[in-house]
Amino acid sequence: MAILAVSFGAANISSGDVLCVLWNVIGGDTEVSDIKQRIILELRFPRLILAFLTGAGLSLAGAVLQTVTRNPLADPYLFGIASGASFGAVLVIASITGAGISGFAISQMSITTGAFIGAAFSVFIVLSLAGRGIQIERMLLAGVAVSFMFSAGTSLVLYASDPEAAASLLFWTLGSFTRANWDTLLVPSLVITSCLILFLGYARSLKAVLAGDETAKTLGVNVTRLRMAMLLLGSLITATLVANTGGIGFVGLMIPHIVRRLMPSQQQYFFLGCTFFGGVFMVWVDVLARSLVANNELPIGVITAAIGSVFFLLVLRKRSWIDS
């Protein structure tokens, strides 16, 4: 799948060329032009890995949000976490670069920090508005309101920025893997791997929370502390990815539902399934973004929003049948 995905793009590169380049990397000797080797190794493979990490991370964040809130509509995008992270990241970029975004690579850690602060602040607002206990409808409405609020703040920052920088930042806020390179893959890899290990370690406690707060408390689970820790970890994943790829929505909503359908009796592998299927899904969304329009690239967030909005309506319709 990875070899096939790397072969798609504006430049005409076959799967055979990809295999030859990989063979050369491990010590083989095949004739492939230098330009093709550079495109494959320096552009497309880092982009492939970043796309996989993005899909895996957003799916994990969505799965954890749906678990700790017992809300099947929970998602970093709908809860305002992604919007808060985008606002924090854009605010940092606009502050440290002034007339452009030339300091993007140098200030990557600052951007991630700003995104995390924005995401954590959005979680705090949503929990404050949700009231005592977990009120699903109220929390969802609070998340939508917070999402609009931070989106308005992001638009204001873009409006006040330099026109050239604003154009680049606007494309970045819609989601893109164009800045993927080997140097920027380390932090997302460490964050997502560490969070996955923690989620797997707390899998039994999270499963107890699904049965209800009272049931979880009788089993010795500190529900409040666990919920806050998981929400902050989900915010950390979202902020790290937003700082590298921009705003990409609805992935955390769709993939957990799909995994539950595909693996209904394999709950112990739920987080691993979300990681794998989310990564594969995002890789092929990136292929669509590079292939749908000739000699042009669509923003990733536009494609995921188009697919996710339909999926969101289907989930809402199913819930209305169940409630009735």
Short mmCIF file of C-alpha atoms in Angstrom, two decimals:
data_model
loop_
_atom_site.label_atom_id
_atom_site.label_comp_id
_atom_site.label_asym_id
_atom_site.label_seq_id
_atom_site.Cartn_x
_atom_site.Cartn_y
_atom_site.Cartn_z
CA MET A 1 0.00 0.00 0.00
CA ALA A 2 2.80 2.40 0.89
CA ILE A 3 4.67 1.67 -2.36
CA LEU A 4 1.51 2.24 -4.39
CA ALA A 5 0.65 5.47 -2.54
CA VAL A 6 4.15 6.89 -3.08
CA SER A 7 3.86 6.33 -6.83
CA PHE A 8 0.93 8.78 -7.11
CA GLY A 9 1.61 12.46 -7.73
CA ALA A 10 2.36 15.12 -10.31
CA ALA A 11 5.66 13.50 -11.33
CA ASN A 12 5.35 10.26 -13.31
CA ILE A 13 6.86 7.63 -10.99
CA SER A 14 5.97 3.94 -11.17
CA SER A 15 5.82 1.41 -8.37
CA GLY A 16 8.86 -0.23 -9.95
CA ASP A 17 10.82 3.00 -9.54
CA VAL A 18 9.83 3.11 -5.87
CA LEU A 19 11.01 -0.47 -5.35
CA CYS A 20 14.30 0.28 -7.10
CA VAL A 21 14.93 3.31 -4.89
CA LEU A 22 14.20 1.28 -1.76
CA TRP A 23 16.55 -1.43 -3.02
CA ASN A 24 19.28 1.17 -3.48
CA VAL A 25 18.74 2.45 0.07
CA ILE A 26 19.45 -0.98 1.56
CA GLY A 27 22.58 -1.45 -0.54
CA GLY A 28 21.38 -2.49 -3.97
CA ASP A 29 22.48 -1.05 -7.29
CA THR A 30 19.74 -0.14 -9.75
CA GLU A 31 19.57 2.69 -12.25
CA VAL A 32 17.08 5.35 -11.19
CA SER A 33 17.43 9.03 -12.05
CA ASP A 34 18.59 11.35 -9.29
CA ILE A 35 15.47 13.50 -9.56
CA LYS A 36 13.20 10.49 -9.01
CA GLN A 37 15.25 9.38 -6.02
CA ARG A 38 15.00 12.83 -4.48
CA ILE A 39 11.25 13.02 -5.08
CA ILE A 40 10.68 9.60 -3.51
CA LEU A 41 13.05 9.86 -0.54
CA GLU A 42 12.87 13.57 0.29
CA LEU A 43 9.28 14.43 -0.62
CA ARG A 44 6.92 11.50 -0.87
CA PHE A 45 8.09 9.11 1.84
CA PRO A 46 8.19 11.80 4.57
CA ARG A 47 4.77 12.91 3.39
CA LEU A 48 3.49 9.32 3.50
CA ILE A 49 4.74 8.85 7.08
CA LEU A 50 3.30 12.20 8.24
CA ALA A 51 -0.06 11.33 6.67
CA PHE A 52 -0.09 7.97 8.44
CA LEU A 53 0.86 9.57 11.77
CA THR A 54 -1.84 12.23 11.34
CA GLY A 55 -4.57 9.71 10.63
CA ALA A 56 -3.41 7.44 13.46
CA GLY A 57 -3.16 10.29 15.98
CA LEU A 58 -6.49 11.92 15.17
CA SER A 59 -8.23 8.52 15.28
CA LEU A 60 -6.69 7.78 18.67
CA ALA A 61 -7.75 11.17 20.01
CA GLY A 62 -11.29 10.64 18.74
CA ALA A 63 -11.47 7.12 20.20
CA VAL A 64 -10.38 8.37 23.62
CA LEU A 65 -12.80 11.30 23.53
CA GLN A 66 -15.69 9.01 22.63
CA THR A 67 -14.72 6.65 25.44
CA VAL A 68 -14.24 9.08 28.34
CA THR A 69 -17.31 11.15 27.42
CA ARG A 70 -19.43 8.18 26.32
CA ASN A 71 -20.40 10.33 23.36
CA PRO A 72 -20.36 8.67 19.91
CA LEU A 73 -20.20 12.11 18.28
CA ALA A 74 -17.04 13.19 20.12
CA ASP A 75 -14.16 14.31 17.92
CA PRO A 76 -11.24 16.76 18.34
CA TYR A 77 -12.75 18.89 15.58
CA LEU A 78 -16.33 18.96 16.91
CA PHE A 79 -15.21 19.50 20.51
CA GLY A 80 -13.27 22.61 19.54
CA ILE A 81 -9.88 21.05 20.36
CA ALA A 82 -8.62 21.28 16.78
CA SER A 83 -9.92 24.85 16.42
CA GLY A 84 -8.25 25.86 19.69
CA ALA A 85 -4.99 24.26 18.57
CA SER A 86 -5.19 26.01 15.19
CA PHE A 87 -5.79 29.35 16.87
CA GLY A 88 -2.82 28.89 19.22
CA ALA A 89 -0.54 27.79 16.38
CA VAL A 90 -1.58 30.62 14.03
CA LEU A 91 -1.19 33.17 16.81
CA VAL A 92 2.36 31.97 17.51
CA ILE A 93 3.27 31.95 13.81
CA ALA A 94 1.91 35.46 13.31
CA SER A 95 3.75 36.69 16.40
CA ILE A 96 7.21 35.25 15.74
CA THR A 97 7.45 35.68 11.99
CA GLY A 98 6.05 39.15 11.47
CA ALA A 99 6.12 39.49 7.70
CA GLY A 100 5.98 35.78 6.77
CA ILE A 101 6.34 32.21 7.90
CA SER A 102 10.02 31.73 7.12
CA GLY A 103 10.73 30.76 10.72
CA PHE A 104 8.34 27.80 10.61
CA ALA A 105 10.96 25.05 10.88
CA ILE A 106 13.06 26.88 13.48
CA SER A 107 10.09 27.61 15.73
CA GLN A 108 8.32 24.26 15.42
CA MET A 109 8.43 23.61 19.16
CA SER A 110 6.97 27.07 19.85
CA ILE A 111 4.15 26.37 17.41
CA THR A 112 3.43 23.01 19.05
CA THR A 113 3.41 24.64 22.49
CA GLY A 114 1.02 27.35 21.34
CA ALA A 115 -1.23 24.76 19.74
CA PHE A 116 -1.29 22.68 22.93
CA ILE A 117 -2.17 25.70 25.07
CA GLY A 118 -5.03 26.54 22.72
CA ALA A 119 -6.27 22.94 22.69
CA ALA A 120 -6.07 22.60 26.49
CA PHE A 121 -7.90 25.90 26.93
CA SER A 122 -10.69 24.71 24.64
CA VAL A 123 -11.03 21.50 26.71
CA PHE A 124 -11.27 23.59 29.88
CA ILE A 125 -14.03 25.76 28.39
CA VAL A 126 -16.03 22.76 27.13
CA LEU A 127 -15.83 20.98 30.50
CA SER A 128 -16.80 24.18 32.30
CA LEU A 129 -19.88 24.61 30.12
CA ALA A 130 -20.88 20.94 30.30
CA GLY A 131 -22.00 21.22 33.93
CA ARG A 132 -21.90 18.47 36.54
CA GLY A 133 -21.43 14.99 35.20
CA ILE A 134 -21.27 14.17 31.52
CA GLN A 135 -24.20 15.70 29.68
CA ILE A 136 -23.67 14.54 26.12
CA GLU A 137 -25.86 17.04 24.28
CA ARG A 138 -24.65 19.99 26.34
CA MET A 139 -21.01 19.04 25.89
CA LEU A 140 -21.45 18.69 22.14
CA LEU A 141 -23.14 22.08 21.88
CA ALA A 142 -20.39 23.63 23.99
CA GLY A 143 -17.77 22.08 21.70
CA VAL A 144 -19.44 23.48 18.59
CA ALA A 145 -19.67 26.94 20.18
CA VAL A 146 -16.00 26.84 21.24
CA SER A 147 -15.03 25.68 17.76
CA PHE A 148 -16.77 28.68 16.17
CA MET A 149 -15.20 31.03 18.72
CA PHE A 150 -11.64 29.88 18.02
CA SER A 151 -12.30 29.77 14.27
CA ALA A 152 -13.35 33.42 14.47
CA GLY A 153 -10.15 34.22 16.36
CA THR A 154 -8.07 32.44 13.70
CA SER A 155 -9.84 34.38 10.94
CA LEU A 156 -9.11 37.64 12.78
CA VAL A 157 -5.41 36.80 13.02
CA LEU A 158 -5.32 35.95 9.32
CA TYR A 159 -7.10 39.19 8.46
CA ALA A 160 -4.55 41.24 10.41
CA SER A 161 -1.54 39.41 8.93
CA ASP A 162 0.55 40.32 5.93
CA PRO A 163 -1.35 39.34 2.70
CA GLU A 164 1.34 36.95 1.50
CA ALA A 165 1.67 35.31 4.90
CA ALA A 166 -2.13 35.18 5.28
CA ALA A 167 -2.47 33.26 2.00
CA SER A 168 0.04 30.65 3.15
CA LEU A 169 -1.47 30.44 6.63
CA LEU A 170 -4.97 30.04 5.18
CA PHE A 171 -3.90 27.00 3.16
CA TRP A 172 -2.12 25.65 6.25
CA THR A 173 -5.24 25.98 8.43
CA LEU A 174 -7.16 23.86 5.90
CA GLY A 175 -4.72 20.98 6.32
CA SER A 176 -1.70 20.11 4.23
CA PHE A 177 1.26 17.71 4.23
CA THR A 178 3.38 19.85 1.90
CA ARG A 179 5.88 20.76 4.64
CA ALA A 180 6.60 17.15 5.54
CA ASN A 181 10.29 16.32 5.88
CA TRP A 182 12.38 13.88 7.88
CA ASP A 183 13.25 16.49 10.53
CA THR A 184 9.62 17.15 11.49
CA LEU A 185 8.60 13.50 11.94
CA LEU A 186 10.36 12.85 15.25
CA VAL A 187 8.06 14.80 17.60
CA PRO A 188 4.74 13.47 16.18
CA SER A 189 6.13 9.92 16.21
CA LEU A 190 7.19 10.16 19.86
CA VAL A 191 3.95 11.83 21.00
CA ILE A 192 1.62 9.40 19.23
CA THR A 193 3.62 6.31 20.24
CA SER A 194 3.79 7.42 23.88
CA CYS A 195 0.08 8.23 24.02
CA LEU A 196 -0.82 4.91 22.39
CA ILE A 197 1.18 3.04 25.04
CA LEU A 198 -0.59 5.01 27.79
CA PHE A 199 -4.02 4.36 26.27
CA LEU A 200 -3.28 0.65 26.06
CA GLY A 201 -2.09 0.69 29.67
CA TYR A 202 -5.34 2.29 30.84
CA ALA A 203 -7.54 0.22 28.52
CA ARG A 204 -9.28 -1.60 31.39
CA SER A 205 -10.02 1.62 33.26
CA LEU A 206 -11.36 3.22 30.07
CA LYS A 207 -13.55 0.18 29.47
CA ALA A 208 -14.92 0.56 33.01
CA VAL A 209 -15.78 4.21 32.32
CA LEU A 210 -17.90 3.07 29.37
CA ALA A 211 -20.13 1.22 31.85
CA GLY A 212 -20.81 4.47 33.73
CA ASP A 213 -19.09 6.65 36.30
CA GLU A 214 -20.65 4.89 39.30
CA THR A 215 -19.66 1.46 38.03
CA ALA A 216 -16.11 2.66 37.34
CA LYS A 217 -15.83 4.15 40.83
CA THR A 218 -16.91 0.89 42.45
CA LEU A 219 -14.08 -0.80 40.51
CA GLY A 220 -11.55 1.62 41.99
CA VAL A 221 -11.20 4.02 39.05
CA ASN A 222 -10.70 7.71 39.79
CA VAL A 223 -13.01 8.83 37.01
CA THR A 224 -12.38 12.57 37.24
CA ARG A 225 -8.60 12.23 37.20
CA LEU A 226 -8.68 9.64 34.40
CA ARG A 227 -11.02 11.75 32.28
CA MET A 228 -8.89 14.88 32.63
CA ALA A 229 -5.68 12.96 31.88
CA MET A 230 -7.14 11.37 28.75
CA LEU A 231 -8.56 14.67 27.52
CA LEU A 232 -5.18 16.35 27.96
CA LEU A 233 -3.42 13.52 26.13
CA GLY A 234 -5.94 13.83 23.31
CA SER A 235 -5.28 17.56 23.25
CA LEU A 236 -1.52 16.92 23.10
CA ILE A 237 -1.92 14.62 20.10
CA THR A 238 -4.20 17.08 18.33
CA ALA A 239 -1.94 20.06 19.05
CA THR A 240 1.16 18.24 17.83
CA LEU A 241 -0.51 17.27 14.57
CA VAL A 242 -2.14 20.67 14.02
CA ALA A 243 1.27 22.31 14.45
CA ASN A 244 2.62 20.13 11.64
CA THR A 245 -0.32 19.70 9.29
CA GLY A 246 -2.95 22.34 10.09
CA GLY A 247 -6.62 21.70 10.81
CA ILE A 248 -7.98 18.33 9.65
CA GLY A 249 -11.43 17.40 10.90
CA PHE A 250 -13.79 14.45 11.27
CA VAL A 251 -11.13 11.73 11.14
CA GLY A 252 -11.48 11.13 14.88
CA LEU A 253 -15.24 10.81 14.43
CA MET A 254 -15.29 8.35 11.54
CA ILE A 255 -12.49 5.86 12.19
CA PRO A 256 -13.53 4.70 15.71
CA HIS A 257 -17.03 3.92 14.41
CA ILE A 258 -15.62 2.03 11.43
CA VAL A 259 -13.26 0.05 13.67
CA ARG A 260 -16.12 -0.91 15.99
CA ARG A 261 -18.03 -2.20 12.97
CA LEU A 262 -15.06 -4.16 11.62
CA MET A 263 -13.96 -5.51 15.04
CA PRO A 264 -17.14 -5.79 17.14
CA SER A 265 -15.80 -8.56 19.40
CA GLN A 266 -12.18 -7.41 19.62
CA GLN A 267 -12.45 -4.53 22.11
CA GLN A 268 -8.93 -5.20 23.45
CA TYR A 269 -7.52 -4.25 20.06
CA PHE A 270 -9.70 -1.16 19.62
CA PHE A 271 -6.95 1.47 19.99
CA LEU A 272 -4.54 -0.50 17.80
CA GLY A 273 -7.25 -0.83 15.17
CA CYS A 274 -7.94 2.91 15.25
CA THR A 275 -4.22 3.59 14.85
CA PHE A 276 -3.83 1.35 11.81
CA PHE A 277 -7.08 2.13 9.98
CA GLY A 278 -6.80 5.85 10.69
CA GLY A 279 -3.28 5.95 9.28
CA VAL A 280 -4.25 4.02 6.14
CA PHE A 281 -7.33 6.19 5.63
CA MET A 282 -5.30 9.40 5.79
CA VAL A 283 -2.65 8.06 3.40
CA TRP A 284 -5.30 7.54 0.74
CA VAL A 285 -6.97 10.87 1.46
CA ASP A 286 -3.58 12.42 0.74
CA VAL A 287 -3.42 10.46 -2.53
CA LEU A 288 -6.82 11.89 -3.48
CA ALA A 289 -5.66 15.41 -2.60
CA ARG A 290 -2.69 15.05 -4.96
CA SER A 291 -4.57 13.28 -7.76
CA LEU A 292 -8.09 14.72 -8.10
CA VAL A 293 -6.97 17.95 -9.78
CA ALA A 294 -4.21 17.82 -12.36
CA ASN A 295 -1.10 19.83 -11.45
CA ASN A 296 -2.74 21.09 -8.28
CA GLU A 297 -3.30 19.95 -4.72
CA LEU A 298 -6.48 20.13 -2.69
CA PRO A 299 -6.36 20.91 1.05
CA ILE A 300 -6.62 17.75 3.12
CA GLY A 301 -9.19 19.31 5.45
CA VAL A 302 -11.58 19.96 2.57
CA ILE A 303 -11.69 16.27 1.62
CA THR A 304 -12.05 14.99 5.19
CA ALA A 305 -14.76 17.57 5.90
CA ALA A 306 -16.70 16.51 2.78
CA ILE A 307 -16.55 12.84 3.78
CA GLY A 308 -16.95 13.45 7.52
CA SER A 309 -19.99 15.71 7.27
CA VAL A 310 -21.93 12.96 5.49
CA PHE A 311 -20.74 10.43 8.06
CA PHE A 312 -21.75 12.79 10.90
CA LEU A 313 -25.28 13.08 9.51
CA LEU A 314 -25.53 9.29 9.22
CA VAL A 315 -24.47 8.87 12.85
CA LEU A 316 -27.02 11.49 13.94
CA ARG A 317 -29.75 9.75 11.96
CA LYS A 318 -28.90 6.39 13.50
CA ARG A 319 -28.99 7.92 17.00
CA SER A 320 -32.43 9.40 16.29
CA TRP A 321 -33.71 5.94 15.34
CA ILE A 322 -32.28 4.46 18.56
CA ASP A 323 -33.73 7.26 20.74
CA SER A 324 -37.17 6.91 19.15
#
